[in-house]
mmCIF file of C-alpha atoms in Angstrom:
data_model
loop_
_atom_site.group_PDB
_atom_site.id
_atom_site.type_symbol
_atom_site.label_atom_id
_atom_site.label_comp_id
_atom_site.label_asym_id
_atom_site.label_seq_id
_atom_site.Cartn_x
_atom_site.Cartn_y
_atom_site.Cartn_z
ATOM 1 C CA MET A 1 0.000 0.000 0.000
ATOM 2 C CA LYS A 2 1.268 3.445 -1.007
ATOM 3 C CA ILE A 3 -0.897 6.523 -0.384
ATOM 4 C CA SER A 4 0.047 10.158 -1.006
ATOM 5 C CA VAL A 5 -1.647 12.921 0.960
ATOM 6 C CA VAL A 6 -1.663 16.690 1.366
ATOM 7 C CA ASP A 7 -2.033 17.883 4.948
ATOM 8 C CA TYR A 8 -3.675 21.117 6.061
ATOM 9 C CA HIS A 9 -4.772 22.494 9.370
ATOM 10 C CA THR A 10 -7.816 24.699 9.800
ATOM 11 C CA ALA A 11 -7.632 26.786 12.980
ATOM 12 C CA GLY A 12 -5.449 24.064 14.496
ATOM 13 C CA GLU A 13 -7.523 21.023 13.492
ATOM 14 C CA PRO A 14 -5.788 18.620 11.058
ATOM 15 C CA PHE A 15 -7.240 17.694 7.697
ATOM 16 C CA ARG A 16 -5.516 15.031 5.599
ATOM 17 C CA ILE A 17 -6.564 15.124 1.924
ATOM 18 C CA VAL A 18 -6.400 11.995 -0.235
ATOM 19 C CA ALA A 19 -7.092 12.702 -3.907
ATOM 20 C CA ASP A 20 -5.321 9.796 -5.646
ATOM 21 C CA GLY A 21 -4.511 6.140 -5.109
ATOM 22 C CA LEU A 22 -7.809 5.108 -3.543
ATOM 23 C CA PRO A 23 -9.510 1.805 -4.264
ATOM 24 C CA SER A 24 -12.734 2.092 -6.237
ATOM 25 C CA ILE A 25 -15.603 3.476 -4.117
ATOM 26 C CA GLU A 26 -18.922 2.605 -5.730
ATOM 27 C CA GLY A 27 -22.039 4.766 -5.681
ATOM 28 C CA ALA A 28 -24.092 7.227 -7.707
ATOM 29 C CA SER A 29 -23.758 9.929 -5.056
ATOM 30 C CA VAL A 30 -21.387 10.948 -2.283
ATOM 31 C CA ALA A 31 -23.904 9.588 0.213
ATOM 32 C CA GLU A 32 -23.896 6.200 -1.505
ATOM 33 C CA ARG A 33 -20.100 6.207 -1.729
ATOM 34 C CA ARG A 34 -19.941 6.813 2.023
ATOM 35 C CA THR A 35 -22.080 3.710 2.571
ATOM 36 C CA SER A 36 -19.825 1.757 0.204
ATOM 37 C CA ALA A 37 -16.663 2.958 1.949
ATOM 38 C CA MET A 38 -18.039 1.888 5.322
ATOM 39 C CA ALA A 39 -18.622 -1.616 3.948
ATOM 40 C CA SER A 40 -15.338 -1.931 2.037
ATOM 41 C CA ASP A 41 -12.349 -3.521 3.767
ATOM 42 C CA SER A 42 -9.945 -2.188 1.132
ATOM 43 C CA VAL A 43 -11.157 1.421 1.458
ATOM 44 C CA ASP A 44 -11.277 1.281 5.234
ATOM 45 C CA GLU A 45 -7.732 -0.071 5.280
ATOM 46 C CA VAL A 46 -6.648 3.252 3.787
ATOM 47 C CA ARG A 47 -8.583 5.208 6.412
ATOM 48 C CA GLN A 48 -7.039 3.141 9.197
ATOM 49 C CA LEU A 49 -3.535 3.505 7.767
ATOM 50 C CA LEU A 50 -3.836 7.301 7.678
ATOM 51 C CA VAL A 51 -5.672 7.908 10.946
ATOM 52 C CA ASN A 52 -4.073 5.363 13.262
ATOM 53 C CA GLU A 53 -0.704 5.592 14.961
ATOM 54 C CA PRO A 54 2.135 5.587 14.006
ATOM 55 C CA ARG A 55 1.068 7.617 10.934
ATOM 56 C CA GLY A 56 -1.787 9.462 12.616
ATOM 57 C CA HIS A 57 -3.273 9.790 16.089
ATOM 58 C CA ALA A 58 -6.571 9.518 17.970
ATOM 59 C CA ASP A 59 -7.649 13.023 16.933
ATOM 60 C CA MET A 60 -6.579 12.862 13.276
ATOM 61 C CA TYR A 61 -9.123 13.850 10.633
ATOM 62 C CA GLY A 62 -9.197 13.708 6.847
ATOM 63 C CA GLY A 63 -11.133 13.126 3.676
ATOM 64 C CA PHE A 64 -11.215 11.103 0.470
ATOM 65 C CA VAL A 65 -11.842 13.229 -2.624
ATOM 66 C CA VAL A 66 -14.463 11.562 -4.849
ATOM 67 C CA PRO A 67 -16.654 12.636 -7.786
ATOM 68 C CA GLY A 68 -19.539 14.967 -6.976
ATOM 69 C CA ASN A 69 -23.187 14.040 -7.336
ATOM 70 C CA ASP A 70 -23.490 15.836 -10.673
ATOM 71 C CA ASP A 71 -21.779 18.406 -12.887
ATOM 72 C CA GLY A 72 -22.830 21.203 -10.541
ATOM 73 C CA ALA A 73 -20.120 20.239 -8.037
ATOM 74 C CA ASP A 74 -16.386 20.598 -8.446
ATOM 75 C CA PHE A 75 -15.887 17.373 -6.459
ATOM 76 C CA GLY A 76 -17.183 15.400 -3.507
ATOM 77 C CA VAL A 77 -15.590 14.259 -0.268
ATOM 78 C CA LEU A 78 -15.949 11.475 2.266
ATOM 79 C CA PHE A 79 -14.940 12.759 5.706
ATOM 80 C CA TRP A 80 -13.311 10.332 8.139
ATOM 81 C CA HIS A 81 -11.931 10.134 11.671
ATOM 82 C CA LYS A 82 -10.665 7.390 13.967
ATOM 83 C CA ASP A 83 -14.131 5.856 14.441
ATOM 84 C CA GLY A 84 -15.472 5.963 10.903
ATOM 85 C CA TYR A 85 -17.045 8.389 8.449
ATOM 86 C CA SER A 86 -18.877 11.591 9.349
ATOM 87 C CA THR A 87 -21.617 13.436 7.464
ATOM 88 C CA ALA A 88 -20.321 17.001 7.603
ATOM 89 C CA CYS A 89 -17.102 18.818 8.373
ATOM 90 C CA GLY A 90 -16.768 22.588 8.266
ATOM 91 C CA HIS A 91 -13.066 22.783 9.004
ATOM 92 C CA GLY A 92 -12.503 20.193 6.281
ATOM 93 C CA THR A 93 -14.593 22.215 3.845
ATOM 94 C CA ILE A 94 -12.443 25.292 4.543
ATOM 95 C CA ALA A 95 -9.281 23.219 3.998
ATOM 96 C CA LEU A 96 -10.650 21.701 0.791
ATOM 97 C CA GLY A 97 -11.583 25.117 -0.610
ATOM 98 C CA THR A 98 -8.062 26.360 0.092
ATOM 99 C CA TRP A 99 -6.492 23.229 -1.401
ATOM 100 C CA ALA A 100 -8.680 23.346 -4.529
ATOM 101 C CA VAL A 101 -7.570 26.907 -5.295
ATOM 102 C CA GLU A 102 -3.924 26.549 -4.246
ATOM 103 C CA SER A 103 -3.498 23.324 -6.226
ATOM 104 C CA GLY A 104 -5.173 24.736 -9.329
ATOM 105 C CA LEU A 105 -7.903 22.085 -9.276
ATOM 106 C CA VAL A 106 -10.458 24.907 -9.438
ATOM 107 C CA ALA A 107 -9.583 27.936 -11.565
ATOM 108 C CA SER A 108 -9.594 31.042 -9.378
ATOM 109 C CA SER A 109 -9.359 34.788 -9.534
ATOM 110 C CA PRO A 110 -6.057 36.102 -8.082
ATOM 111 C CA ASP A 111 -7.963 39.072 -6.667
ATOM 112 C CA GLY A 112 -11.489 38.310 -5.559
ATOM 113 C CA ASP A 113 -13.796 35.439 -4.704
ATOM 114 C CA THR A 114 -13.957 31.930 -6.159
ATOM 115 C CA ASP A 115 -16.742 29.509 -5.282
ATOM 116 C CA VAL A 116 -15.695 25.887 -4.790
ATOM 117 C CA VAL A 117 -18.776 23.651 -4.840
ATOM 118 C CA ILE A 118 -18.394 20.467 -2.807
ATOM 119 C CA ASP A 119 -20.820 17.565 -2.356
ATOM 120 C CA VAL A 120 -20.600 16.103 1.142
ATOM 121 C CA PRO A 121 -22.664 13.301 2.714
ATOM 122 C CA SER A 122 -25.169 15.766 4.226
ATOM 123 C CA GLY A 123 -25.662 17.736 1.015
ATOM 124 C CA ARG A 124 -23.997 20.385 -1.132
ATOM 125 C CA VAL A 125 -21.867 23.131 0.392
ATOM 126 C CA VAL A 126 -20.090 26.087 -1.153
ATOM 127 C CA ALA A 127 -16.649 27.274 -0.051
ATOM 128 C CA ARG A 128 -16.077 30.885 -1.121
ATOM 129 C CA VAL A 129 -12.328 31.418 -1.336
ATOM 130 C CA THR A 130 -11.130 35.022 -1.163
ATOM 131 C CA CYS A 131 -7.722 35.788 -2.700
ATOM 132 C CA LEU A 132 -5.496 38.839 -2.824
ATOM 133 C CA ALA A 133 -2.493 38.957 -5.169
ATOM 134 C CA GLY A 134 -2.909 35.232 -5.739
ATOM 135 C CA ALA A 135 -2.795 34.275 -2.048
ATOM 136 C CA VAL A 136 -5.780 32.866 -0.166
ATOM 137 C CA GLN A 137 -6.929 35.342 2.491
ATOM 138 C CA HIS A 138 -9.788 33.326 3.992
ATOM 139 C CA VAL A 139 -12.569 30.882 3.161
ATOM 140 C CA ALA A 140 -16.248 31.255 4.063
ATOM 141 C CA PHE A 141 -18.457 28.216 3.507
ATOM 142 C CA ARG A 142 -22.226 28.182 3.130
ATOM 143 C CA ASN A 143 -23.676 25.133 4.805
ATOM 144 C CA VAL A 144 -26.767 22.980 4.402
ATOM 145 C CA PRO A 145 -29.795 24.279 6.393
ATOM 146 C CA SER A 146 -29.190 24.439 10.150
ATOM 147 C CA TYR A 147 -32.011 24.257 12.677
ATOM 148 C CA VAL A 148 -32.984 23.651 16.303
ATOM 149 C CA THR A 149 -34.660 20.388 17.308
ATOM 150 C CA ALA A 150 -34.924 20.612 21.113
ATOM 151 C CA ARG A 151 -34.241 22.869 24.089
ATOM 152 C CA ASP A 152 -33.358 22.079 27.702
ATOM 153 C CA VAL A 153 -33.140 18.317 27.297
ATOM 154 C CA GLU A 154 -32.235 16.842 30.679
ATOM 155 C CA VAL A 155 -29.456 14.280 30.796
ATOM 156 C CA THR A 156 -28.077 12.583 33.885
ATOM 157 C CA THR A 157 -24.281 12.529 33.993
ATOM 158 C CA GLN A 158 -21.501 11.799 36.450
ATOM 159 C CA ARG A 159 -21.600 15.534 37.183
ATOM 160 C CA GLY A 160 -25.340 15.546 37.874
ATOM 161 C CA VAL A 161 -28.309 16.477 35.731
ATOM 162 C CA VAL A 162 -27.416 18.918 32.955
ATOM 163 C CA ARG A 163 -29.488 20.553 30.231
ATOM 164 C CA ALA A 164 -28.617 20.402 26.556
ATOM 165 C CA ASP A 165 -29.926 22.167 23.454
ATOM 166 C CA ILE A 166 -29.973 20.063 20.290
ATOM 167 C CA SER A 167 -29.439 21.504 16.819
ATOM 168 C CA PHE A 168 -28.384 20.400 13.348
ATOM 169 C CA GLY A 169 -25.585 21.894 11.261
ATOM 170 C CA GLY A 170 -24.948 19.023 8.859
ATOM 171 C CA ALA A 171 -24.891 16.681 11.861
ATOM 172 C CA PHE A 172 -26.697 16.804 15.199
ATOM 173 C CA TYR A 173 -24.946 18.440 18.147
ATOM 174 C CA ALA A 174 -25.837 18.786 21.834
ATOM 175 C CA SER A 175 -24.829 22.211 23.213
ATOM 176 C CA VAL A 176 -24.056 22.508 26.929
ATOM 177 C CA ASP A 177 -22.798 25.521 28.885
ATOM 178 C CA ALA A 178 -19.427 24.354 30.241
ATOM 179 C CA SER A 179 -20.021 26.188 33.534
ATOM 180 C CA SER A 180 -23.110 24.040 34.152
ATOM 181 C CA VAL A 181 -20.800 21.037 34.596
ATOM 182 C CA GLY A 182 -18.219 22.993 36.580
ATOM 183 C CA LEU A 183 -15.746 23.415 33.712
ATOM 184 C CA SER A 184 -14.410 26.046 31.349
ATOM 185 C CA VAL A 185 -13.204 25.624 27.780
ATOM 186 C CA THR A 186 -9.499 25.801 28.562
ATOM 187 C CA PRO A 187 -6.622 23.368 28.030
ATOM 188 C CA SER A 188 -6.397 22.785 31.798
ATOM 189 C CA ASP A 189 -9.883 21.203 31.722
ATOM 190 C CA TYR A 190 -9.255 19.287 28.489
ATOM 191 C CA ALA A 191 -9.441 15.717 29.830
ATOM 192 C CA GLU A 192 -12.603 16.417 31.825
ATOM 193 C CA LEU A 193 -14.242 18.170 28.865
ATOM 194 C CA VAL A 194 -13.589 15.122 26.694
ATOM 195 C CA ALA A 195 -14.995 12.769 29.336
ATOM 196 C CA ILE A 196 -18.223 14.682 29.971
ATOM 197 C CA GLY A 197 -18.720 15.513 26.284
ATOM 198 C CA ARG A 198 -18.424 11.862 25.371
ATOM 199 C CA GLU A 199 -20.851 10.881 28.153
ATOM 200 C CA ILE A 200 -23.480 13.427 27.063
ATOM 201 C CA LYS A 201 -23.189 12.452 23.399
ATOM 202 C CA TRP A 202 -23.916 8.787 24.071
ATOM 203 C CA ALA A 203 -26.654 9.500 26.611
ATOM 204 C CA LEU A 204 -28.588 11.631 24.094
ATOM 205 C CA ASN A 205 -27.752 9.728 20.930
ATOM 206 C CA ASP A 206 -30.943 7.665 20.662
ATOM 207 C CA GLY A 207 -33.449 10.397 21.589
ATOM 208 C CA PRO A 208 -36.165 11.778 19.284
ATOM 209 C CA TRP A 209 -34.333 15.124 19.100
ATOM 210 C CA ALA A 210 -31.588 13.516 16.971
ATOM 211 C CA ARG A 211 -33.811 12.195 14.202
ATOM 212 C CA HIS A 212 -33.587 13.755 10.767
ATOM 213 C CA ALA A 213 -36.944 14.686 9.251
ATOM 214 C CA SER A 214 -36.333 13.071 5.860
ATOM 215 C CA ASP A 215 -33.247 10.836 6.042
ATOM 216 C CA SER A 216 -32.690 8.371 8.865
ATOM 217 C CA ARG A 217 -29.064 7.969 7.803
ATOM 218 C CA LEU A 218 -28.446 11.375 9.362
ATOM 219 C CA ASP A 219 -29.778 10.282 12.764
ATOM 220 C CA GLY A 220 -27.735 10.362 15.959
ATOM 221 C CA ILE A 221 -25.849 12.903 18.044
ATOM 222 C CA TYR A 222 -22.488 13.443 16.357
ATOM 223 C CA GLY A 223 -20.944 15.512 19.127
ATOM 224 C CA THR A 224 -21.310 17.582 22.274
ATOM 225 C CA ILE A 225 -20.402 21.272 22.116
ATOM 226 C CA LEU A 226 -19.302 22.634 25.483
ATOM 227 C CA TYR A 227 -19.169 26.416 25.389
ATOM 228 C CA ASP A 228 -18.237 29.499 27.405
ATOM 229 C CA ASP A 229 -20.255 32.668 26.915
ATOM 230 C CA LEU A 230 -17.689 35.500 26.681
ATOM 231 C CA GLY A 231 -20.218 38.309 26.345
ATOM 232 C CA ARG A 232 -20.453 40.470 23.254
ATOM 233 C CA THR A 233 -18.181 42.332 20.875
ATOM 234 C CA ALA A 234 -19.176 45.407 18.887
ATOM 235 C CA THR A 235 -20.446 43.133 16.107
ATOM 236 C CA GLY A 236 -22.219 40.365 18.022
ATOM 237 C CA PRO A 237 -21.883 37.506 20.516
ATOM 238 C CA HIS A 238 -18.505 36.084 21.529
ATOM 239 C CA GLN A 239 -18.226 32.460 22.622
ATOM 240 C CA ARG A 240 -15.537 29.811 23.078
ATOM 241 C CA ASN A 241 -16.218 26.127 22.543
ATOM 242 C CA VAL A 242 -14.847 22.635 22.182
ATOM 243 C CA ALA A 243 -16.726 19.980 20.214
ATOM 244 C CA ILE A 244 -16.301 16.430 21.506
ATOM 245 C CA PHE A 245 -17.339 14.333 18.511
ATOM 246 C CA ALA A 246 -17.362 10.724 17.309
ATOM 247 C CA ASP A 247 -16.201 8.663 20.306
ATOM 248 C CA GLY A 248 -14.191 11.151 22.356
ATOM 249 C CA GLU A 249 -12.360 13.163 19.688
ATOM 250 C CA ALA A 250 -11.822 16.835 20.528
ATOM 251 C CA ASP A 251 -11.929 19.421 17.761
ATOM 252 C CA ARG A 252 -8.990 21.813 18.010
ATOM 253 C CA SER A 253 -10.791 24.328 15.789
ATOM 254 C CA PRO A 254 -14.068 26.060 16.719
ATOM 255 C CA CYS A 255 -15.787 23.285 14.656
ATOM 256 C CA GLY A 256 -17.359 24.398 11.392
ATOM 257 C CA SER A 257 -20.549 22.326 11.326
ATOM 258 C CA GLY A 258 -20.790 22.828 15.091
ATOM 259 C CA THR A 259 -20.586 26.591 14.559
ATOM 260 C CA SER A 260 -23.532 26.293 12.150
ATOM 261 C CA ALA A 261 -25.444 24.367 14.807
ATOM 262 C CA ARG A 262 -24.631 27.086 17.379
ATOM 263 C CA LEU A 263 -25.715 29.828 14.951
ATOM 264 C CA ALA A 264 -29.117 28.172 14.577
ATOM 265 C CA LEU A 265 -29.551 28.160 18.361
ATOM 266 C CA LEU A 266 -28.408 31.765 18.826
ATOM 267 C CA ALA A 267 -30.598 33.060 16.009
ATOM 268 C CA ASP A 268 -33.586 31.112 17.347
ATOM 269 C CA SER A 269 -33.173 32.591 20.849
ATOM 270 C CA GLY A 270 -32.666 36.138 19.592
ATOM 271 C CA GLN A 271 -29.056 36.309 20.794
ATOM 272 C CA LEU A 272 -27.820 36.746 17.212
ATOM 273 C CA ALA A 273 -29.486 39.452 15.157
ATOM 274 C CA PRO A 274 -29.585 39.147 11.343
ATOM 275 C CA SER A 275 -26.830 41.749 10.951
ATOM 276 C CA GLU A 276 -24.557 40.306 13.659
ATOM 277 C CA VAL A 277 -21.533 38.032 13.552
ATOM 278 C CA LEU A 278 -20.638 35.318 16.057
ATOM 279 C CA ARG A 279 -16.993 35.310 17.096
ATOM 280 C CA HIS A 280 -16.428 31.627 17.862
ATOM 281 C CA ASP A 281 -13.121 30.774 19.530
ATOM 282 C CA SER A 282 -11.584 27.346 20.030
ATOM 283 C CA ILE A 283 -9.911 25.721 22.999
ATOM 284 C CA VAL A 284 -6.520 26.594 21.445
ATOM 285 C CA GLY A 285 -7.408 30.253 20.835
ATOM 286 C CA THR A 286 -8.192 30.190 17.108
ATOM 287 C CA THR A 287 -11.324 31.797 15.681
ATOM 288 C CA PHE A 288 -14.150 31.258 13.198
ATOM 289 C CA LEU A 289 -16.627 34.002 12.287
ATOM 290 C CA GLY A 290 -20.208 32.887 11.735
ATOM 291 C CA ARG A 291 -23.391 34.530 10.572
ATOM 292 C CA VAL A 292 -26.861 33.694 9.310
ATOM 293 C CA LEU A 293 -27.349 34.683 5.677
ATOM 294 C CA THR A 294 -30.453 36.761 5.042
ATOM 295 C CA ASP A 295 -29.899 36.428 1.277
ATOM 296 C CA PRO A 296 -28.097 33.098 0.817
ATOM 297 C CA GLY A 297 -28.365 33.041 -2.972
ATOM 298 C CA PRO A 298 -27.480 29.805 -4.816
ATOM 299 C CA ALA A 299 -25.850 28.335 -1.742
ATOM 300 C CA ALA A 300 -26.000 25.036 0.042
ATOM 301 C CA ASP A 301 -28.604 22.401 -0.676
ATOM 302 C CA ALA A 302 -29.469 19.399 1.436
ATOM 303 C CA GLY A 303 -30.872 17.555 -1.586
ATOM 304 C CA PRO A 304 -33.066 14.449 -1.660
ATOM 305 C CA ASP A 305 -30.103 12.125 -1.063
ATOM 306 C CA ALA A 306 -28.434 14.099 1.695
ATOM 307 C CA GLY A 307 -26.413 11.191 2.998
ATOM 308 C CA ALA A 308 -25.795 8.866 5.857
ATOM 309 C CA GLY A 309 -25.572 9.791 9.502
ATOM 310 C CA PRO A 310 -22.477 9.629 11.681
ATOM 311 C CA ASP A 311 -21.220 6.315 12.987
ATOM 312 C CA ALA A 312 -23.157 6.848 16.187
ATOM 313 C CA GLY A 313 -23.457 3.245 17.321
ATOM 314 C CA ALA A 314 -25.553 2.266 20.314
ATOM 315 C CA GLY A 315 -25.770 4.335 23.437
ATOM 316 C CA PRO A 316 -27.728 4.281 26.656
ATOM 317 C CA ASP A 317 -31.399 5.138 26.391
ATOM 318 C CA ALA A 318 -31.949 8.809 27.120
ATOM 319 C CA GLY A 319 -35.576 8.342 28.054
ATOM 320 C CA ALA A 320 -38.546 10.407 26.983
ATOM 321 C CA GLY A 321 -38.060 13.882 25.633
ATOM 322 C CA PRO A 322 -39.545 16.518 23.346
ATOM 323 C CA ASP A 323 -40.323 15.796 19.751
ATOM 324 C CA ALA A 324 -37.670 16.746 17.255
ATOM 325 C CA GLY A 325 -39.558 19.852 16.179
ATOM 326 C CA ALA A 326 -38.103 21.937 13.376
ATOM 327 C CA GLY A 327 -36.657 20.381 10.248
ATOM 328 C CA PRO A 328 -34.602 21.584 7.282
ATOM 329 C CA ASP A 329 -37.508 23.564 5.843
ATOM 330 C CA ALA A 330 -37.492 25.753 8.976
ATOM 331 C CA GLY A 331 -33.727 26.085 9.034
ATOM 332 C CA VAL A 332 -31.320 28.905 8.300
ATOM 333 C CA ILE A 333 -28.407 29.051 5.900
ATOM 334 C CA THR A 334 -25.204 29.851 7.741
ATOM 335 C CA GLU A 335 -21.797 31.051 6.628
ATOM 336 C CA VAL A 336 -18.664 30.218 8.604
ATOM 337 C CA GLN A 337 -15.336 31.890 7.858
ATOM 338 C CA GLY A 338 -11.870 30.660 8.754
ATOM 339 C CA ASN A 339 -8.385 29.951 7.459
ATOM 340 C CA ALA A 340 -6.554 26.789 6.494
ATOM 341 C CA TYR A 341 -2.826 26.372 5.953
ATOM 342 C CA ARG A 342 -0.880 23.671 4.192
ATOM 343 C CA THR A 343 1.408 21.813 6.589
ATOM 344 C CA GLY A 344 3.030 19.269 4.304
ATOM 345 C CA THR A 345 2.817 16.401 1.853
ATOM 346 C CA SER A 346 3.536 12.765 2.574
ATOM 347 C CA THR A 347 3.564 9.366 0.961
ATOM 348 C CA PHE A 348 2.627 6.666 3.437
ATOM 349 C CA THR A 349 3.475 3.032 2.884
ATOM 350 C CA LEU A 350 2.652 -0.250 4.558
ATOM 351 C CA ASP A 351 5.450 -2.778 4.710
ATOM 352 C CA PRO A 352 3.837 -6.244 4.386
ATOM 353 C CA ARG A 353 6.270 -7.484 7.059
ATOM 354 C CA ASP A 354 5.083 -4.896 9.611
ATOM 355 C CA PRO A 355 3.304 -6.726 12.469
ATOM 356 C CA LEU A 356 1.395 -3.542 13.408
ATOM 357 C CA GLY A 357 -0.296 -3.463 10.012
ATOM 358 C CA THR A 358 -2.517 -0.430 9.588
ATOM 359 C CA GLY A 359 -1.694 0.712 13.088
ATOM 360 C CA PHE A 360 -3.398 1.266 16.430
ATOM 361 C CA THR A 361 -5.149 3.941 18.497
ATOM 362 C CA LEU A 362 -3.935 4.838 21.957
ATOM 363 C CA ARG A 363 -5.862 7.411 23.976
#
């Protein structure tokens, strides 16, 4: 096995891009290809090789570049992490937009905006890449519709009963004020944030609030967003967060799809006015800027074959709760802006004599 990759980081979160050398991934859409990849030993061998130690680590993230659903997309992508394949990834979308322009895959204006249209498992997203003198200045992606499904859902944890708000931003997230569990979003609380975020995710995973209105493959809580409210800036609310997703992975960035999910909640509660911008900081001090688009234009589209849900697995029963409520039709289109930077290129190999094979995960 010999796989070449291009590595980026978006606001501190890694994104490993694989554009060539993949086994065939069957399917008429990105959503179908995700299902095929999950069932294919040869494809999943590549994921394991790139995400596991000694070539990766427990918090590695990446994507396989595949054909889009139709000629309207520049390409598609299958997002992956240590536990499987996710449905949405904002930081990955920002990295892919940067890569597409910097590599010349998508022709761009050296001074101005270039739209990179990407089909992802949850739908179609648009990464608007802004350049100046040929250099990428930032990327703002327009997401699939984001919406609130439940408020104040009670969940019993090792830290007592806490309340979570559930919203969708390409995947379902549970938002919890970090102070309500006696923590703050700082590196000193990192291990405890991961533990409680993982516990909340699994406790809420099977509830009615994490059921997609039209596609059961999108069901399940993908992650828990623990946040600190930092007040307001001159342009809108200021918050800091860490998203604990999959099975205990911690997003180093402010989480792109999670930012969309937070924007839906803040707009719904009136904390984010139509003209305002959310400053969303990460646990490592990086920043995304998010807003709700009042005139989204030809932006993101969930589509009839939006894709499969995260590899949620089974979790403890969360008990009775409110109905899911709003669906995509009641959602908002969000835009999340950030920066991605190329960190290197690599060619990874697997020696057939290596007893560790595709590697291991140690957390």
